Amino acid sequence: MGLVQVVFNIPVDREFTYTTNEEVPFGCRVVAPFHGRNLNGYVVGTEPLKEDGASFQLKPLRRVLDKEPLFDKEYLALARWIADRYYSSLGEALAAMLPGGKKETEVPLFEDAGEEVFITPPSLSPEQEQAVKEILSKEDGLYYLFGITGSGKTEVFLRVAEATLLEGRGVIYLVPEIALTGQVVRAIRERFGSKAAVLHSRLTPSQRLTEWRRILRGEAPLVVGARSAVFAPHPRLGLIILDEEHEGSYKSSSSPRYHARQVAMKRCSLSKARLVMGSATPSVEAYYLMQKGEIRGIRLTKRLAGGKLPEVEIVDLKGTEGVFSRRLQEEILITHREKRQTILFLNRRGFSYSFHCNTCGYQMKCRRCSVSLTFHKQKNRMVCHYCGFSTRPMDLCPSCGSLDVGYYGSGTEKIEEEARRIFPELKIARLDTDAVERKGTLERILKEFQEGKIDLLLGTQMVAKGLNFPGVRLVGIVLADTGLHMPDFRATERTFSLIVQVSGRAGRFAPDGKVIVQTYMPQHEAVNHAAQMAVDEFYKKELENRAELRFPPFSRLFRLVFRGKSEESVRAAAEEIGTNLIRELRGQAEVLGPAECPIGVIAGNHRYQIILRTKAFLPVHAELRNQLARVKLLKGVYLEVDVDPVSLL
Ligand code: ADP
Ligand code: ZN
Ligand code: ZN
């Protein structure tokens, strides 16, 4: 007989005590009665039964789910840090960190996408050699491989991983998205065999549990995976690799809203492990830390597989008709004549993204969100990209009945249709979330592209990341400015990074790579600096802007989003806490808002936000916790708090 303290995956930060007749180890999952329901929970404490009689009022546990613990005291300390830092409950933090499966099951081999070449180089380049040596010179430390696209960062990561495993310490290798990281996964499989665990999104909860136990037992000391793999429970962690550090997908969009980079820094400092980040386009925050010397920046400046950085040409779209400028058409044909391949990139899926009435100005928006609907031609639906709502396309204005209506703006579907019309002799394929809905499509298209069966591959972010194809001569950025109009201080940084990354797909194996950047804003610094590959100049300018506007890295932000069906209640709640925050944080933080969010309604919920901006992170964090503990939200109003938000929409 004993007592156990249990936390649940609910937004209530409290431990609940139950009685039990059996031995229940710390760190196991249990089922316990909670307000008339049975909930899964985590055992975060155990103690003997007290004699004072109070225990008799406690309820007994229903069931114990694990024979052996999933985590230890040290791991719980990390969970407490996550919960504290990101204002979640301990139970929510543990739920985000631990696998959910009940029974261990066999894990099939991960089938990766395509047949990209990854040759283990017989020798490292001098720059790579130097990088490996420097990182291994200490058993911990923060490093940043700041290398142009194609400069062989992967090989440095792998060598450092290998050395860490030889020290008897574990490795976590983080990538933005595992499905698009075929070459890394293959290299890891080849070199590390069953010592590697690949945590990809298609694993079932039970398969995740199997891998979790393997890691705990030290049988899989190398783990590769996306964001949540940062929580892998290595008994002796020695290294975390964070590839493509700038990627937005490292930030969780549900509670706890953690950033894998911050968690990685915390874990590495707790375990005295090395953290090695890498990118051709670091986040402005990381660049600033390198500049200040808080992260050791290591430069890689040369392409190694026979390629050179491509020649970039900016084409001003003003005055051109259609989406293919004359220059882009010419280069596509030249590329085809040379039996090489083209990648076209556009950051918008669908066919057209706005339906507009030329008589009364009506614009078709989602009924439940304050955003325009996107026309998807293949599905023949108008679709909302925020809530999934869809409706039939119209050929007259629903507001005034006029027939003078049109669909404006181009998405990838339209680019595909145009490309097929202009270049009937080319074999063309499209990669975006619509095109790869069917399982296996992504893998098939990448394989065909690799084998040269596709001449022109077009798509969204999916073609922008990591792809390493020898046949690619030309990269066309159909419209570079799509993201620049977003009301977000990171819009410039994101556009710059995307152009550099997409351009980096060209000329990886031959020195004749070519990039055409189409834009209506040829003078914009993001476009300009990216086209000239003037990376340091870009960061210098961007840091000046950030300093002037007091945005990160010169301040830290907290974002409070209030949402609910009643705009009145949402605004009232935001104003009340806003007033309190202004009073309590005077002199320590700026309180911006409350104001309607840039996207004022999503899925029928009105949204208001408050942004706190401060240089005094810890005191403001603590005071905000006080305020949050005190706030009584009106019925039907929900509050989300985001620490260091990456999106302000
Ligand atoms: P990055 O991640 O920096 O963009 P990759 O790691 O994908 O670059 O490397 C680009 C290419 O260079 C790959 O095809 C890789 O096989 C090759 N490569 C890496 N290191 C070497 C080397 N030392 N010698 C020759 N080729 C190399
Ligand atoms: Zn109208
Ligand atoms: Zn919607």
XYZ file of C-alpha atoms and ligand atoms in Angstrom:
678
model
C 0.000 0.000 0.000
C 1.218 3.431 -0.858
C 0.442 6.833 -2.295
C 1.359 8.094 -5.742
C 1.394 11.618 -7.132
C 0.026 11.797 -10.647
C -0.111 14.583 -13.250
C -2.415 14.595 -16.264
C -2.307 16.025 -19.746
C -4.665 18.857 -18.818
C -4.020 22.578 -18.507
C -4.153 22.393 -14.700
C -0.716 22.520 -13.110
C -1.308 20.325 -10.068
C -0.353 16.917 -8.794
C -3.135 14.589 -7.679
C -2.670 11.867 -5.077
C -4.068 8.330 -5.323
C -3.710 5.168 -3.299
C -2.412 1.903 -4.659
C -2.081 -1.689 -3.502
C 0.800 -2.599 -5.734
C 4.318 -1.371 -6.231
C 4.074 1.519 -8.719
C 7.451 2.828 -9.832
C 8.160 6.500 -10.333
C 8.083 7.423 -14.040
C 5.324 5.024 -15.098
C 2.035 5.770 -16.760
C -1.190 4.948 -14.970
C -4.947 5.225 -15.409
C -6.686 7.137 -12.635
C -10.224 8.360 -11.964
C -10.563 12.097 -12.478
C -13.896 13.959 -12.238
C -15.908 10.915 -13.199
C -13.612 9.932 -16.087
C -10.602 7.681 -16.400
C -7.512 9.613 -17.484
C -4.009 8.529 -18.392
C -1.448 10.162 -16.157
C 2.218 10.093 -15.169
C 3.613 9.101 -11.793
C 5.855 11.934 -10.606
C 6.165 10.926 -6.966
C 5.573 8.019 -4.580
C 5.396 7.799 -0.786
C 4.253 5.367 1.872
C 0.673 5.534 3.140
C 0.177 8.019 5.971
C -1.404 6.892 9.238
C -3.394 10.068 9.787
C -6.546 8.797 8.139
C -6.592 11.428 5.409
C -5.499 8.800 2.923
C -8.819 6.998 3.309
C -10.563 9.733 1.386
C -8.261 9.283 -1.579
C -9.287 7.249 -4.598
C -7.313 4.220 -5.737
C -5.526 4.063 -9.094
C -7.410 2.098 -11.732
C -4.486 0.588 -13.572
C -0.725 0.736 -14.071
C 0.276 0.860 -17.735
C 4.041 0.315 -17.555
C 6.093 -2.280 -15.754
C 9.222 -0.205 -16.095
C 9.530 3.569 -15.875
C 9.607 5.765 -18.977
C 11.604 8.491 -17.278
C 13.768 9.201 -14.243
C 14.179 12.113 -11.800
C 16.615 13.927 -14.042
C 14.222 13.712 -16.953
C 11.412 15.007 -14.746
C 13.570 18.035 -13.990
C 13.734 18.740 -17.727
C 9.933 18.377 -17.957
C 9.541 20.842 -15.086
C 11.802 23.280 -16.884
C 9.704 22.968 -20.073
C 6.464 23.448 -18.143
C 7.832 26.445 -16.302
C 9.457 28.136 -19.287
C 6.500 27.720 -21.655
C 3.671 28.111 -19.125
C 2.203 24.655 -19.582
C 1.268 22.155 -16.915
C 3.772 19.454 -16.012
C 1.370 16.866 -17.431
C 1.157 18.696 -20.762
C 4.939 18.861 -20.907
C 5.327 15.141 -20.223
C 2.637 14.323 -22.788
C 4.596 16.244 -25.427
C 7.852 14.531 -24.478
C 6.884 10.890 -23.959
C 5.538 8.287 -26.404
C 1.850 7.469 -26.148
C 1.818 3.799 -27.119
C 0.559 1.064 -24.816
C 2.286 -2.042 -26.147
C 5.655 -2.290 -27.827
C 5.467 -3.422 -31.441
C 7.968 -4.146 -34.147
C 9.346 -1.143 -36.034
C 9.722 -1.639 -39.785
C 12.679 -0.111 -41.600
C 12.137 3.486 -42.624
C 11.666 3.792 -46.387
C 13.222 7.031 -47.419
C 12.432 9.182 -50.395
C 14.196 8.975 -53.704
C 17.669 7.873 -54.539
C 19.675 10.974 -53.872
C 23.366 10.414 -54.028
C 25.246 10.496 -50.815
C 28.780 9.330 -51.126
C 30.898 8.937 -48.045
C 33.863 11.077 -49.008
C 37.217 9.324 -48.736
C 38.679 12.394 -47.087
C 37.363 15.559 -45.526
C 38.047 18.953 -47.051
C 40.418 21.135 -45.009
C 37.466 23.234 -43.806
C 35.529 20.143 -42.735
C 38.596 18.689 -41.054
C 39.118 21.876 -39.077
C 35.448 22.005 -38.070
C 35.429 18.415 -36.785
C 38.653 18.985 -34.861
C 37.402 22.123 -33.214
C 34.056 20.643 -32.161
C 35.702 17.542 -30.713
C 38.329 19.494 -28.809
C 35.972 19.823 -25.828
C 33.280 17.556 -24.453
C 30.667 20.316 -24.520
C 30.118 23.745 -26.068
C 27.856 25.563 -28.521
C 28.866 25.457 -32.170
C 27.355 26.714 -35.385
C 28.323 25.329 -38.780
C 27.639 28.378 -40.869
C 28.229 27.057 -44.366
C 26.904 27.812 -47.806
C 24.472 25.296 -49.311
C 26.361 22.229 -50.486
C 29.414 22.864 -48.338
C 29.301 19.411 -46.733
C 27.753 20.162 -43.342
C 26.146 16.711 -43.211
C 29.518 14.995 -43.336
C 30.794 17.106 -40.439
C 27.702 16.251 -38.390
C 28.184 12.548 -39.104
C 31.871 12.557 -38.132
C 31.156 14.373 -34.896
C 28.312 11.932 -34.193
C 30.597 8.982 -34.826
C 33.232 10.329 -32.432
C 30.620 11.002 -29.744
C 29.307 7.429 -29.992
C 32.871 6.176 -29.581
C 33.064 8.162 -26.347
C 30.113 6.054 -25.186
C 27.713 8.981 -25.299
C 24.381 9.368 -27.087
C 23.530 11.575 -30.064
C 20.344 13.334 -31.133
C 20.312 14.436 -34.775
C 17.463 16.863 -35.455
C 16.163 17.666 -38.931
C 13.202 19.888 -39.858
C 11.247 17.155 -41.592
C 12.257 13.546 -41.823
C 10.395 12.754 -45.058
C 12.563 15.256 -46.937
C 15.816 14.102 -45.414
C 16.328 10.871 -47.310
C 20.039 11.286 -47.849
C 20.833 11.880 -44.181
C 18.725 8.938 -43.061
C 20.369 6.662 -45.613
C 23.843 7.747 -44.587
C 22.984 7.141 -40.945
C 21.518 3.710 -41.686
C 24.599 2.756 -43.650
C 27.090 3.877 -41.049
C 25.329 3.162 -37.790
C 22.925 0.326 -38.627
C 20.727 -0.757 -35.731
C 22.434 1.675 -33.368
C 20.245 4.337 -34.995
C 16.585 4.966 -34.271
C 14.674 6.966 -36.877
C 11.732 8.750 -35.270
C 9.520 9.716 -38.165
C 5.923 10.860 -38.194
C 4.546 7.612 -39.593
C 5.565 5.563 -36.550
C 2.551 4.416 -34.573
C 2.483 5.280 -30.848
C 3.402 1.658 -30.048
C 6.373 1.764 -32.392
C 7.473 4.996 -30.734
C 7.315 3.243 -27.397
C 9.525 0.436 -28.727
C 12.128 2.940 -29.904
C 11.883 4.842 -26.620
C 12.735 1.706 -24.650
C 15.609 0.919 -27.008
C 17.015 4.394 -26.403
C 16.556 4.079 -22.625
C 18.423 0.770 -22.626
C 21.271 2.339 -24.582
C 20.630 0.123 -27.610
C 19.980 3.019 -29.971
C 22.501 5.672 -28.965
C 21.865 7.665 -32.146
C 18.405 9.126 -32.733
C 17.402 11.053 -35.813
C 14.087 12.844 -35.992
C 12.142 16.071 -36.228
C 11.329 18.542 -33.422
C 10.112 16.174 -30.714
C 13.173 13.911 -31.048
C 14.924 16.545 -28.910
C 13.266 14.731 -25.994
C 14.897 11.357 -26.676
C 15.843 9.798 -23.308
C 19.519 8.958 -23.782
C 21.121 7.653 -20.602
C 24.306 9.632 -21.396
C 23.670 12.428 -23.852
C 26.815 13.709 -25.559
C 25.699 15.624 -28.639
C 22.695 17.307 -30.182
C 22.841 18.240 -33.853
C 20.331 20.813 -35.066
C 20.399 20.876 -38.846
C 18.755 23.832 -40.657
C 18.567 25.742 -37.388
C 16.571 28.577 -38.986
C 13.548 26.378 -39.739
C 10.206 27.446 -38.275
C 9.134 23.839 -37.753
C 11.420 23.600 -34.704
C 8.856 25.648 -32.803
C 5.854 23.750 -31.484
C 2.491 25.290 -32.262
C 0.649 23.631 -29.397
C 1.194 23.702 -25.659
C 3.952 23.541 -24.490
C 5.055 25.895 -27.276
C 8.699 24.958 -27.017
C 11.505 25.634 -29.479
C 13.774 22.644 -30.133
C 16.812 24.971 -30.180
C 16.083 26.258 -26.680
C 15.383 22.778 -25.363
C 18.570 21.517 -27.000
C 20.588 24.295 -25.343
C 19.064 23.434 -21.983
C 19.654 19.695 -22.356
C 23.232 20.176 -23.489
C 24.025 22.413 -20.554
C 22.401 19.941 -18.106
C 24.270 16.959 -19.604
C 27.523 18.742 -20.447
C 26.981 17.800 -24.075
C 27.914 19.470 -27.344
C 25.340 21.335 -29.372
C 26.135 21.712 -33.059
C 23.728 23.770 -35.148
C 24.006 24.349 -38.843
C 22.549 26.340 -41.713
C 23.444 28.459 -44.712
C 21.006 31.058 -43.381
C 21.060 31.167 -39.568
C 18.177 32.763 -37.725
C 18.995 36.391 -36.970
C 19.070 35.455 -33.276
C 21.688 32.751 -33.841
C 23.757 34.999 -36.073
C 23.787 37.631 -33.348
C 24.941 35.076 -30.742
C 27.754 34.064 -33.084
C 28.731 37.689 -33.497
C 28.850 38.127 -29.751
C 30.895 34.955 -29.419
C 28.317 33.136 -27.287
C 28.062 30.497 -29.990
C 31.250 29.466 -31.746
C 30.636 30.066 -35.481
C 32.512 27.811 -37.877
C 32.476 28.811 -41.524
C 32.304 26.478 -44.494
C 32.796 28.445 -47.692
C 33.275 25.935 -50.507
C 31.026 23.577 -52.394
C 32.564 20.136 -52.417
C 30.803 17.917 -54.930
C 32.146 19.712 -58.002
C 29.596 22.512 -57.852
C 29.759 26.253 -57.453
C 27.266 28.710 -56.097
C 24.864 29.452 -58.962
C 24.668 32.688 -60.871
C 21.547 34.553 -59.781
C 19.570 36.863 -62.041
C 16.741 39.074 -60.834
C 13.830 39.616 -63.214
C 11.504 42.538 -62.533
C 7.958 41.332 -63.135
C 6.543 44.819 -63.610
C 5.221 44.984 -67.141
C 5.458 41.258 -67.879
C 2.321 39.290 -68.556
C 1.702 35.894 -67.052
C 3.883 34.103 -64.551
C 6.726 33.071 -66.845
C 8.980 35.974 -67.807
C 10.787 35.751 -71.136
C 14.100 35.126 -69.341
C 12.675 32.276 -67.292
C 11.210 30.665 -70.428
C 14.544 30.957 -72.254
C 16.489 29.391 -69.419
C 14.008 26.522 -69.023
C 14.458 25.723 -72.723
C 18.263 25.986 -72.577
C 18.278 23.679 -69.554
C 16.082 21.164 -71.341
C 18.257 21.284 -74.471
C 21.288 20.466 -72.324
C 19.353 17.494 -70.919
C 19.430 19.008 -67.443
C 16.626 19.731 -64.992
C 14.679 22.678 -63.609
C 13.111 23.317 -60.199
C 10.408 25.985 -59.963
C 9.419 27.305 -56.577
C 6.304 29.179 -55.473
C 5.267 29.529 -51.887
C 1.546 29.170 -52.568
C -0.497 26.119 -53.272
C -3.820 25.947 -55.054
C -4.731 27.619 -58.323
C -5.710 31.189 -57.490
C -5.933 32.744 -54.110
C -8.590 35.346 -54.447
C -12.056 35.649 -55.927
C -12.877 39.260 -56.596
C -15.920 41.068 -57.970
C -14.971 43.903 -60.288
C -18.373 45.575 -59.911
C -18.809 45.860 -56.131
C -15.349 44.889 -54.869
C -16.630 41.803 -53.046
C -13.905 39.364 -52.085
C -14.689 35.797 -51.140
C -13.511 35.054 -47.629
C -13.876 32.054 -45.423
C -17.132 32.109 -43.485
C -15.254 31.156 -40.344
C -11.906 32.936 -40.800
C -10.850 36.390 -41.892
C -8.829 35.114 -44.851
C -9.482 34.750 -48.572
C -10.436 31.381 -49.959
C -8.064 29.719 -52.412
C -9.396 28.184 -55.602
C -8.229 24.573 -56.066
C -8.929 23.632 -59.642
C -8.384 19.881 -59.452
C -10.775 19.533 -56.538
C -12.966 22.279 -58.006
C -13.416 23.835 -54.562
C -12.708 27.134 -52.859
C -10.673 26.131 -49.798
C -9.676 27.917 -46.585
C -6.041 27.177 -45.759
C -6.592 27.996 -42.095
C -9.601 25.883 -41.108
C -10.186 23.594 -44.079
C -13.644 24.996 -44.858
C -14.501 24.580 -48.541
C -17.287 25.639 -50.869
C -18.248 25.524 -54.545
C -16.557 28.026 -56.868
C -18.879 30.717 -58.225
C -19.195 32.387 -61.560
C -21.198 35.331 -60.368
C -20.803 37.664 -57.438
C -22.733 36.353 -54.419
C -23.064 39.923 -53.194
C -24.325 41.908 -56.211
C -24.935 39.211 -58.820
C -22.503 40.725 -61.319
C -20.859 38.405 -63.841
C -17.742 40.577 -63.959
C -15.799 38.446 -61.470
C -12.384 36.844 -61.589
C -9.867 34.667 -59.842
C -6.572 36.406 -59.125
C -3.088 35.447 -58.068
C -1.263 32.241 -58.950
C -0.678 29.125 -56.959
C 1.344 26.042 -57.828
C -1.619 24.444 -59.633
C -1.782 27.347 -62.036
C 1.990 27.351 -62.550
C 1.741 23.686 -63.434
C -1.041 24.319 -65.932
C 0.873 27.224 -67.498
C 4.094 25.234 -67.666
C 2.343 22.359 -69.428
C 0.858 24.793 -71.943
C 4.124 26.664 -72.682
C 6.442 23.629 -72.622
C 4.430 20.696 -74.009
C 7.631 18.725 -74.688
C 8.756 18.746 -71.021
C 7.854 16.127 -68.463
C 6.487 18.076 -65.509
C 5.591 17.146 -61.932
C 4.277 19.077 -58.957
C 5.188 18.687 -55.280
C 3.008 20.312 -52.643
C 0.810 19.075 -49.815
C -2.124 18.606 -52.211
C -0.089 16.632 -54.734
C 1.375 14.247 -52.152
C -1.841 13.522 -50.259
C -1.636 9.945 -51.482
C 0.892 7.873 -49.594
C 4.051 7.142 -51.554
C 3.605 9.991 -54.051
C 6.391 12.115 -52.589
C 8.829 9.198 -52.663
C 7.843 8.287 -56.229
C 8.218 11.833 -57.585
C 11.596 12.355 -55.927
C 12.786 9.027 -57.304
C 11.647 9.859 -60.831
C 13.280 13.249 -60.608
C 16.495 11.650 -59.433
C 16.388 9.231 -62.366
C 15.883 12.056 -64.848
C 12.352 10.991 -65.772
C 11.071 14.441 -64.859
C 12.432 17.552 -66.582
C 10.742 20.195 -64.501
C 9.742 19.844 -60.868
C 7.641 22.594 -59.382
C 6.230 23.098 -55.953
C 6.122 24.835 -52.608
C 8.542 24.596 -49.664
C 8.864 20.891 -50.450
C 11.211 21.586 -53.346
C 13.090 24.239 -51.378
C 14.583 22.099 -48.673
C 17.554 19.851 -48.607
C 17.158 18.309 -52.053
C 20.507 17.302 -53.477
C 20.075 16.394 -57.155
C 22.970 16.358 -59.613
C 20.827 16.991 -62.706
C 19.515 20.371 -61.607
C 20.893 23.295 -63.593
C 18.133 25.866 -63.193
C 16.112 27.070 -60.238
C 13.272 29.495 -60.913
C 11.663 31.421 -58.086
C 8.315 32.290 -59.594
C 7.465 35.100 -57.194
C 9.984 35.994 -54.510
C 7.895 38.570 -52.669
C 4.932 36.416 -51.561
C 5.954 36.541 -47.910
C 7.140 40.138 -47.767
C 3.705 41.632 -47.198
C 3.051 39.651 -44.040
C 2.669 41.843 -40.960
C 5.473 40.064 -39.131
C 8.909 41.416 -38.269
C 10.481 38.187 -39.497
C 9.026 38.487 -43.022
C 12.275 39.860 -44.463
C 14.439 37.229 -42.796
C 12.162 34.422 -43.989
C 12.128 35.665 -47.573
C 15.898 36.017 -47.626
C 16.404 32.565 -46.191
C 13.958 30.953 -48.587
C 15.563 32.508 -51.681
C 19.056 31.428 -50.589
C 17.879 27.916 -49.721
C 15.937 27.406 -52.954
C 18.798 28.829 -55.000
C 21.056 26.371 -53.232
C 19.388 23.504 -55.088
C 21.143 24.585 -58.308
C 24.749 23.913 -59.261
C 25.505 21.421 -56.523
C 27.438 19.042 -58.759
C 28.372 21.212 -61.737
C 29.619 24.793 -61.838
C 26.950 26.030 -64.285
C 24.007 26.501 -61.880
C 21.581 29.281 -62.702
C 18.838 30.935 -60.682
C 16.106 33.253 -61.929
C 14.382 35.265 -59.209
C 11.140 36.870 -60.385
C 9.874 39.724 -58.262
C 7.885 42.946 -58.199
C 10.321 44.306 -55.602
C 13.790 43.953 -57.149
C 15.170 46.618 -54.799
C 14.027 44.943 -51.604
C 16.985 44.051 -49.393
C 15.864 40.454 -48.867
C 15.698 39.863 -52.617
C 18.814 41.815 -53.417
C 21.132 40.421 -50.796
C 19.927 36.895 -51.473
C 20.540 37.284 -55.193
C 24.096 38.453 -54.569
C 24.568 35.790 -51.880
C 25.642 38.717 -49.714
C 24.846 36.872 -46.524
C 26.803 38.913 -43.981
C 25.630 42.177 -45.528
C 22.061 40.986 -45.155
C 22.465 40.174 -41.464
C 24.219 43.469 -40.803
C 21.329 45.388 -42.331
C 18.681 43.248 -40.688
C 20.321 43.582 -37.266
C 20.297 47.364 -37.704
C 16.573 47.240 -38.455
C 15.885 44.998 -35.482
C 17.891 47.210 -33.142
C 16.042 50.281 -34.311
C 12.626 48.633 -33.897
C 13.671 46.922 -30.622
C 12.751 43.476 -31.916
C 14.606 40.222 -31.118
C 17.520 39.617 -30.706
C 17.504 43.042 -29.019
C 14.494 42.136 -26.901
C 12.463 39.093 -25.970
C 8.757 38.746 -26.748
C 5.812 37.123 -25.031
C 2.612 36.775 -26.970
C -0.808 36.369 -25.377
C -3.597 35.329 -27.737
C -7.188 35.477 -26.513
C -9.808 33.667 -28.538
C -13.492 32.868 -28.345
C -16.796 32.992 -30.207
C -17.852 36.304 -28.693
C -15.703 39.204 -29.846
C -17.033 41.294 -26.974
C -15.827 38.840 -24.298
C -12.515 38.273 -26.033
C -11.777 41.981 -26.201
C -12.887 42.533 -22.606
C -10.611 39.726 -21.367
C -7.658 41.074 -23.331
C -8.249 44.599 -22.050
C -8.499 43.513 -18.454
C -5.252 41.566 -18.391
C -3.633 44.217 -20.582
C -4.428 46.882 -17.994
C -2.994 44.739 -15.200
C 0.143 43.989 -17.159
C 0.728 47.663 -17.947
C 0.448 48.439 -14.232
C 2.604 45.559 -13.001
C 5.287 45.655 -15.659
C 5.863 49.387 -15.733
C 9.513 50.039 -16.497
C 10.231 46.388 -17.234
C 8.348 45.641 -20.424
C 6.450 47.372 -23.171
C 2.878 46.163 -23.477
C 1.789 46.265 -27.124
C -1.977 46.020 -27.608
C -4.414 44.547 -26.912
C -5.201 44.565 -30.602
C -6.975 42.301 -33.018
C -4.572 39.681 -34.424
C -3.566 40.179 -38.087
C -5.791 37.174 -38.786
C -8.699 38.370 -36.705
C -10.875 35.260 -36.910
C -9.907 31.608 -37.316
C -12.495 28.828 -37.398
C -15.138 31.128 -35.974
C -12.989 32.282 -33.057
C -12.225 35.981 -32.672
C -8.605 36.621 -31.815
C -6.952 39.439 -29.858
C -3.361 39.648 -28.824
C -1.056 41.367 -26.388
C 2.661 41.392 -27.020
C 5.144 42.017 -24.234
C 8.540 43.261 -25.278
C 11.377 43.314 -22.805
C 15.072 43.100 -22.139
C 14.428 41.723 -18.653
C 13.293 38.244 -19.594
C 13.304 36.501 -16.222
C 11.523 39.114 -14.097
C 8.874 39.615 -16.774
C 8.462 35.855 -17.142
C 7.888 35.578 -13.396
C 5.458 38.482 -13.245
C 3.497 37.109 -16.178
C 3.189 33.821 -14.309
C 1.727 35.703 -11.334
C -0.778 37.427 -13.570
C -1.740 34.209 -15.315
C -2.352 32.486 -11.985
C -4.673 35.297 -10.972
C -6.593 35.812 -14.198
C -10.186 34.597 -14.287
C -11.202 34.319 -17.904
C -14.798 34.925 -18.898
C -16.647 31.796 -19.934
C -15.854 30.847 -23.536
C -12.594 32.818 -23.682
C -9.318 30.933 -24.059
C -5.813 32.251 -23.590
C -2.644 30.940 -25.214
C 0.724 32.229 -24.111
C 3.677 31.950 -26.429
C 7.206 32.622 -25.173
C 9.570 33.810 -27.925
C 6.861 33.454 -30.600
C 7.991 32.854 -34.176
C 4.713 33.862 -35.755
C 2.703 36.943 -34.939
C -0.246 36.367 -37.285
P 25.078 21.033 -47.045
O 24.316 20.248 -46.008
O 26.181 21.840 -46.474
O 24.171 21.821 -47.945
P 25.799 18.456 -48.029
O 26.217 17.937 -46.715
O 24.495 18.014 -48.598
O 25.837 20.037 -47.996
O 26.973 18.136 -49.062
C 26.882 18.506 -50.410
C 27.509 17.445 -51.260
O 28.926 17.413 -51.050
C 27.000 16.051 -50.984
O 26.689 15.428 -52.216
C 28.159 15.347 -50.298
O 28.182 13.978 -50.627
C 29.366 16.060 -50.881
N 30.531 16.083 -49.977
C 30.541 16.297 -48.645
N 31.808 16.258 -48.150
C 32.623 16.016 -49.193
C 34.050 15.866 -49.351
N 34.869 15.970 -48.293
N 34.533 15.611 -50.572
C 33.699 15.498 -51.624
N 32.366 15.631 -51.574
C 31.814 15.897 -50.367
Zn -20.229 42.118 -56.690
Zn -11.406 29.147 -42.557
